[in-house]
XYZ file of C-alpha atoms in Angstrom:
414
model
C 1.876 36.976 22.434
C 4.967 36.925 24.682
C 6.401 40.288 25.833
C 10.093 40.848 25.980
C 10.238 40.526 29.782
C 8.441 37.175 29.738
C 10.971 35.988 26.887
C 13.808 37.120 29.079
C 12.409 35.228 32.102
C 11.945 31.957 30.062
C 15.473 32.185 28.610
C 16.947 32.900 32.074
C 15.088 29.800 33.518
C 16.421 27.698 30.716
C 19.858 28.858 31.165
C 19.861 27.979 34.889
C 18.407 24.594 34.157
C 19.976 24.046 30.744
C 21.115 20.410 31.207
C 17.797 19.158 32.564
C 15.819 21.186 29.933
C 18.122 19.795 27.147
C 17.506 16.251 28.230
C 13.795 16.773 28.575
C 13.606 18.606 25.154
C 15.518 15.757 23.607
C 12.942 13.092 24.890
C 10.169 15.287 23.295
C 12.128 15.729 20.057
C 12.851 12.026 19.744
C 9.073 11.405 20.373
C 7.966 13.605 17.481
C 10.891 12.275 15.356
C 9.829 8.528 15.963
C 6.144 9.450 15.350
C 6.607 11.092 12.058
C 9.188 8.403 10.842
C 6.839 5.598 11.775
C 3.914 7.199 10.011
C 6.041 7.767 6.969
C 7.047 4.084 6.901
C 3.304 3.190 7.378
C 2.407 5.287 4.334
C 5.360 3.704 2.434
C 4.060 0.427 3.184
C 0.527 1.374 2.058
C 2.049 2.657 -1.201
C 4.153 -0.485 -1.733
C 1.041 -2.570 -1.424
C -1.036 -0.310 -3.692
C 1.882 -0.611 -6.309
C 1.746 -4.367 -6.180
C -1.983 -4.367 -6.888
C -1.629 -1.841 -9.700
C 0.431 -4.379 -11.613
C -2.758 -5.902 -12.913
C -6.373 -4.556 -13.375
C -7.224 -3.028 -9.890
C -10.551 -5.081 -9.746
C -9.179 -8.338 -11.431
C -10.809 -11.702 -10.501
C -8.538 -14.714 -11.592
C -10.484 -17.829 -12.036
C -8.633 -21.099 -12.247
C -9.389 -24.779 -11.622
C -8.065 -27.166 -8.974
C -8.746 -30.805 -7.855
C -11.852 -31.959 -5.944
C -11.254 -32.991 -2.296
C -14.711 -34.431 -1.553
C -17.094 -37.112 -2.924
C -20.052 -35.589 -4.505
C -23.096 -37.230 -6.353
C -21.147 -40.503 -6.734
C -18.104 -38.940 -8.071
C -14.890 -39.623 -6.173
C -12.351 -36.983 -4.857
C -9.141 -36.245 -6.698
C -10.940 -35.417 -9.839
C -9.101 -32.526 -11.816
C -11.425 -29.766 -12.998
C -10.838 -28.697 -16.613
C -12.335 -25.410 -17.924
C -13.628 -25.276 -21.460
C -14.500 -22.510 -23.917
C -18.150 -23.133 -23.025
C -17.588 -22.226 -19.453
C -16.203 -18.905 -20.515
C -18.910 -18.342 -23.093
C -21.731 -19.163 -20.608
C -20.224 -16.709 -18.071
C -20.373 -14.062 -20.657
C -23.974 -14.737 -21.296
C -25.062 -14.761 -17.728
C -22.998 -12.020 -16.413
C -22.150 -9.989 -19.399
C -24.015 -6.976 -18.087
C -21.917 -6.839 -14.956
C -18.577 -7.362 -16.626
C -16.215 -4.712 -17.747
C -13.401 -6.718 -19.383
C -12.802 -10.418 -19.686
C -10.549 -12.975 -21.222
C -9.828 -16.696 -21.087
C -6.370 -18.133 -21.454
C -4.683 -21.280 -22.925
C -1.030 -21.627 -21.862
C 1.879 -23.699 -22.882
C 4.924 -23.902 -20.752
C 8.490 -24.340 -21.908
C 7.948 -23.719 -25.614
C 11.045 -23.173 -27.570
C 11.022 -19.940 -29.729
C 13.627 -19.881 -32.471
C 14.877 -17.008 -34.514
C 17.776 -17.643 -36.752
C 20.607 -19.006 -34.503
C 18.920 -17.753 -31.394
C 16.508 -19.869 -29.313
C 15.090 -19.938 -25.849
C 12.355 -21.603 -23.732
C 9.338 -19.413 -22.834
C 5.822 -19.442 -21.942
C 3.305 -19.057 -24.826
C -0.179 -17.782 -23.930
C -3.218 -17.813 -26.073
C -5.715 -15.143 -25.062
C -7.876 -12.137 -26.147
C -6.942 -8.543 -27.017
C -8.350 -7.529 -23.505
C -5.493 -9.505 -21.903
C -3.289 -6.450 -22.557
C -5.283 -4.317 -20.105
C -6.048 -7.031 -17.630
C -2.331 -7.793 -17.217
C -1.306 -4.041 -17.540
C 1.042 -4.784 -20.486
C 2.430 -1.677 -22.160
C 3.310 -1.753 -25.871
C 6.667 -0.427 -26.742
C 6.502 -1.106 -30.578
C 3.848 -2.602 -32.800
C 0.343 -3.702 -31.757
C -1.352 -6.284 -29.648
C -3.468 -9.033 -30.963
C -6.874 -7.937 -32.195
C -10.259 -9.387 -32.749
C -9.385 -10.042 -36.557
C -6.389 -12.204 -35.352
C -8.887 -14.296 -33.162
C -11.595 -14.622 -35.852
C -9.082 -15.782 -38.513
C -6.781 -17.707 -36.159
C -3.970 -15.679 -37.284
C -0.349 -16.837 -36.503
C 0.464 -13.403 -35.096
C 2.545 -12.942 -31.755
C 3.296 -10.280 -29.221
C 6.487 -10.848 -27.153
C 7.734 -9.622 -23.932
C 10.713 -7.302 -23.833
C 12.819 -10.069 -22.238
C 12.176 -12.325 -25.329
C 12.979 -9.418 -27.608
C 16.278 -8.858 -26.049
C 17.157 -12.542 -25.900
C 16.276 -13.474 -29.521
C 16.543 -10.186 -31.509
C 19.155 -8.229 -29.613
C 19.178 -4.644 -31.128
C 17.237 -5.860 -34.219
C 13.705 -4.681 -34.712
C 11.513 -7.647 -34.394
C 8.345 -6.310 -35.992
C 7.377 -8.316 -39.192
C 10.031 -10.961 -38.334
C 9.066 -14.582 -37.886
C 9.795 -17.009 -34.922
C 9.331 -20.781 -34.923
C 7.462 -22.522 -32.241
C 6.833 -26.259 -32.429
C 7.463 -26.116 -36.260
C 4.910 -23.266 -36.730
C 5.957 -19.905 -37.821
C 4.521 -16.846 -36.089
C 4.780 -13.337 -37.118
C 5.888 -10.691 -34.606
C 3.390 -7.762 -34.534
C 4.297 -6.200 -31.045
C 6.591 -5.985 -28.112
C 5.296 -5.223 -24.615
C 6.750 -4.452 -21.076
C 5.168 -5.385 -17.779
C 5.528 -3.772 -14.370
C 6.089 -7.330 -12.911
C 9.421 -7.426 -14.552
C 11.366 -10.176 -16.399
C 9.057 -13.119 -15.339
C 6.105 -11.522 -17.004
C 8.261 -10.182 -19.902
C 9.313 -13.848 -20.837
C 5.934 -14.528 -22.365
C 4.710 -14.717 -25.909
C 1.039 -13.795 -26.488
C -1.053 -15.280 -29.493
C -4.646 -15.466 -30.248
C -6.355 -18.190 -28.159
C -8.015 -19.600 -31.186
C -4.610 -20.085 -32.840
C -3.081 -21.541 -29.623
C -5.736 -24.179 -29.206
C -5.258 -25.257 -32.828
C -1.499 -25.170 -33.009
C -0.874 -27.004 -29.736
C -3.870 -29.475 -29.815
C -5.616 -27.812 -26.938
C -9.111 -28.501 -28.384
C -11.398 -26.208 -26.513
C -9.497 -26.381 -23.135
C -8.723 -23.188 -21.185
C -6.432 -22.729 -18.269
C -7.987 -19.778 -16.477
C -10.274 -16.859 -16.874
C -9.802 -13.128 -16.219
C -12.810 -11.006 -15.240
C -13.267 -7.443 -14.111
C -16.629 -5.888 -13.011
C -17.925 -2.485 -14.046
C -16.674 0.139 -11.589
C -18.836 1.336 -8.707
C -18.982 4.842 -7.112
C -16.374 4.056 -4.212
C -14.047 1.428 -3.148
C -16.257 -0.159 -0.584
C -19.101 -0.518 -3.028
C -16.807 -2.181 -5.476
C -15.658 -4.603 -2.767
C -19.221 -5.495 -1.915
C -20.160 -5.933 -5.530
C -17.052 -8.072 -6.143
C -17.626 -10.108 -3.283
C -21.084 -10.916 -4.190
C -20.166 -11.705 -7.611
C -17.391 -13.992 -6.537
C -19.888 -16.102 -4.590
C -22.310 -16.283 -7.529
C -19.506 -17.286 -9.834
C -18.112 -19.866 -7.514
C -21.545 -21.500 -7.155
C -22.196 -21.430 -10.880
C -18.911 -23.180 -11.696
C -19.291 -25.778 -8.989
C -22.796 -26.762 -10.184
C -21.608 -26.776 -13.791
C -18.640 -29.163 -12.964
C -20.421 -31.242 -10.234
C -18.442 -30.176 -7.345
C -19.484 -30.134 -3.694
C -20.749 -26.735 -2.395
C -18.310 -26.717 0.450
C -15.361 -28.270 -1.606
C -12.911 -25.327 -1.576
C -10.065 -26.856 -3.490
C -11.765 -27.491 -6.874
C -12.302 -24.039 -8.139
C -10.461 -20.943 -7.056
C -11.652 -17.377 -7.542
C -8.786 -14.962 -6.640
C -10.590 -11.499 -5.991
C -7.874 -8.735 -6.086
C -10.269 -6.270 -4.480
C -10.865 -8.402 -1.520
C -7.151 -9.009 -1.097
C -6.523 -5.268 -1.422
C -9.152 -4.453 1.224
C -7.535 -7.056 3.550
C -4.016 -5.486 3.117
C -5.279 -1.921 3.330
C -7.152 -2.724 6.538
C -3.937 -4.255 7.865
C -1.991 -1.236 6.887
C -4.535 1.010 8.548
C -4.058 -1.070 11.845
C -0.376 -0.833 11.571
C -0.493 2.948 11.117
C -2.813 3.037 14.151
C -0.168 1.031 16.144
C 2.584 3.431 14.948
C 0.403 6.399 16.204
C 0.128 4.609 19.542
C 3.973 4.018 19.785
C 4.692 7.649 18.824
C 2.234 9.132 21.096
C 3.365 7.065 24.022
C 6.988 8.253 23.395
C 5.686 11.813 23.324
C 3.798 11.228 26.632
C 7.023 10.010 28.140
C 8.738 13.313 27.071
C 5.727 15.291 28.374
C 5.999 13.525 31.722
C 9.730 14.511 31.898
C 8.844 18.207 31.043
C 6.172 18.115 33.808
C 8.693 16.873 36.225
C 11.242 19.448 35.199
C 8.600 22.169 35.646
C 7.778 20.982 39.097
C 11.500 21.260 40.023
C 11.554 24.605 38.517
C 8.407 25.821 40.563
C 10.074 24.427 43.712
C 13.305 26.316 42.991
C 11.134 29.544 42.345
C 8.867 29.134 45.306
C 10.130 32.367 46.952
C 10.011 34.327 43.748
C 6.369 33.171 43.202
C 5.646 34.245 46.828
C 7.025 37.690 46.203
C 4.963 38.014 42.970
C 1.781 37.093 44.869
C 2.594 39.361 47.720
C 2.829 42.158 45.287
C -0.524 41.375 43.908
C 0.047 38.895 41.044
C -3.081 37.071 40.225
C -3.125 33.117 40.183
C -3.754 33.208 36.519
C -0.635 35.201 35.740
C 1.420 32.708 37.877
C -0.269 29.886 35.892
C 0.513 31.656 32.509
C 4.112 32.139 33.530
C 4.650 28.417 34.093
C 2.611 27.327 31.025
C 4.689 29.664 28.854
C 7.914 28.058 29.772
C 6.488 24.479 29.396
C 4.992 25.169 25.960
C 8.062 26.949 24.903
C 10.422 23.928 25.586
C 8.133 21.263 24.206
C 7.318 23.442 21.072
C 11.029 24.149 20.222
C 12.058 20.623 20.943
C 8.974 19.209 18.973
C 9.666 21.371 15.930
C 13.373 20.207 15.867
C 12.256 16.627 15.940
C 9.549 17.378 13.198
C 12.014 19.273 10.898
C 14.609 16.479 11.150
C 12.183 13.641 10.541
C 10.620 15.327 7.580
C 14.114 16.195 6.244
C 15.069 12.616 6.595
C 11.865 11.370 4.729
C 12.357 13.979 2.091
C 16.006 12.992 1.130
C 16.294 9.330 2.205
C 12.600 8.269 1.459
C 12.924 8.371 -2.365
C 15.888 6.026 -2.116
C 13.878 3.290 -0.269
C 12.159 1.122 -2.764
C 11.608 -2.465 -1.688
C 8.710 -4.740 -2.588
C 6.548 -3.590 0.126
C 7.807 -0.127 1.083
C 7.646 2.619 -1.635
C 8.157 6.453 -1.226
C 7.592 6.725 2.608
C 6.029 10.170 3.195
C 3.882 12.201 5.635
C 1.470 14.598 4.169
C 0.913 18.210 5.244
C -2.268 17.449 7.377
C -0.173 15.012 9.496
C 2.485 17.528 10.095
C -0.160 20.213 11.230
C -1.784 17.606 13.485
C 1.645 16.896 15.009
C 1.989 20.695 15.665
C -1.320 20.626 17.573
C -0.129 17.612 19.538
C 3.046 19.691 20.502
C 0.968 22.556 21.730
C -1.371 20.426 23.697
C 1.483 18.402 25.032
C 3.303 21.615 26.330
C 0.049 22.887 27.927
C -0.582 19.475 29.650
C 3.105 19.275 30.751
C 2.866 22.613 32.455
C -0.650 22.606 33.835
C -0.224 20.732 37.045
C 3.043 22.378 38.074
C 1.355 25.762 37.193
C -1.668 24.911 39.247
C 0.571 24.052 42.212
C 2.566 27.294 41.750
C -0.848 29.266 41.807
C -1.821 27.510 45.057
C 1.306 28.625 46.933
C 0.489 31.000 49.801
C 2.798 34.102 49.806
C 3.556 33.723 53.534
C 4.713 30.228 53.206
C 6.641 31.068 50.057
C 8.539 33.860 51.696
C 9.658 31.490 54.462
C 11.061 29.076 51.932
C 14.810 28.666 51.995
């Protein structure tokens, strides 16, 4: 604790050197300000990336075909791979105990949906009831397609909010019929999607109905798979990576594709992508820490230089104190008190301004990859410790120099 006399000494020293102290304190405050803002932006980037991955199932694997690029077993490159219902069924038989949710998809692009005098071109997807969870669709009214729709190849349809607004305006679409390629489909539900209008411009029907209505046979466009959850993120990534490799090998063998042909079959693993992005975010945050700490160090060096000047100006006073019996530790404490005071006050000001800026401006920042930039309480406390340590380091060497001044030399100082 500071006594009143020591406070008076500190304020008197600051008053005499107010310009230099102000400029030095400003550098420390700016260092803390920059550090907190950068950490807030880093957290905002992490939140933005997490929000992007939350648009679909968090551990989703999307499997879709491509075109072979290598000759294999007498088959020429350039062969387009076509998934079938049998591929999906075989995956369920082999890996059903590992899977949590799954769905295959048959899609039709640019299908014209007509209701009364209104019409528009949209995507029509044939899929399973689990598609709702896999694509994170939220029903606003009605229901999603169900197992009964699949088993009976019902002509039921769930439409996105965009289609509802285009075709039905303010009218309730539930129970109404739209025509697609001469086939009438009954609207049973309306959904929204966090991906926005692009995802909400889709109509979902049972895959069995889609394959029959549009002459798809047993073709499917792609498959959605999720694994059963593990205890933690790293275990989930490891299990997902292993399963991806097994699935890739199985499909390549089934469709006679070279093991090293990476353009024939694609398995997009969202967990692996998430881990890469989060690792990148951690590296960016570490870089931000480095930039902020280096800025603080520059301010600390400035404080240390100011304290050296102050010690030089007070050489005669220090000599008198030592001649009257002041111990070296009391001299060191005097200088350290002043340096810690300057850095702490300046640092707290920088911390308060930066937290206030993030609090009031942060919620207004909402871009694709930056969302809700904040700094948690633990980081703020760590910043306080940095301030105290920085102030002590800034004043230590000047204090040590002051403690080593000999009284007789100090008293001769002009």
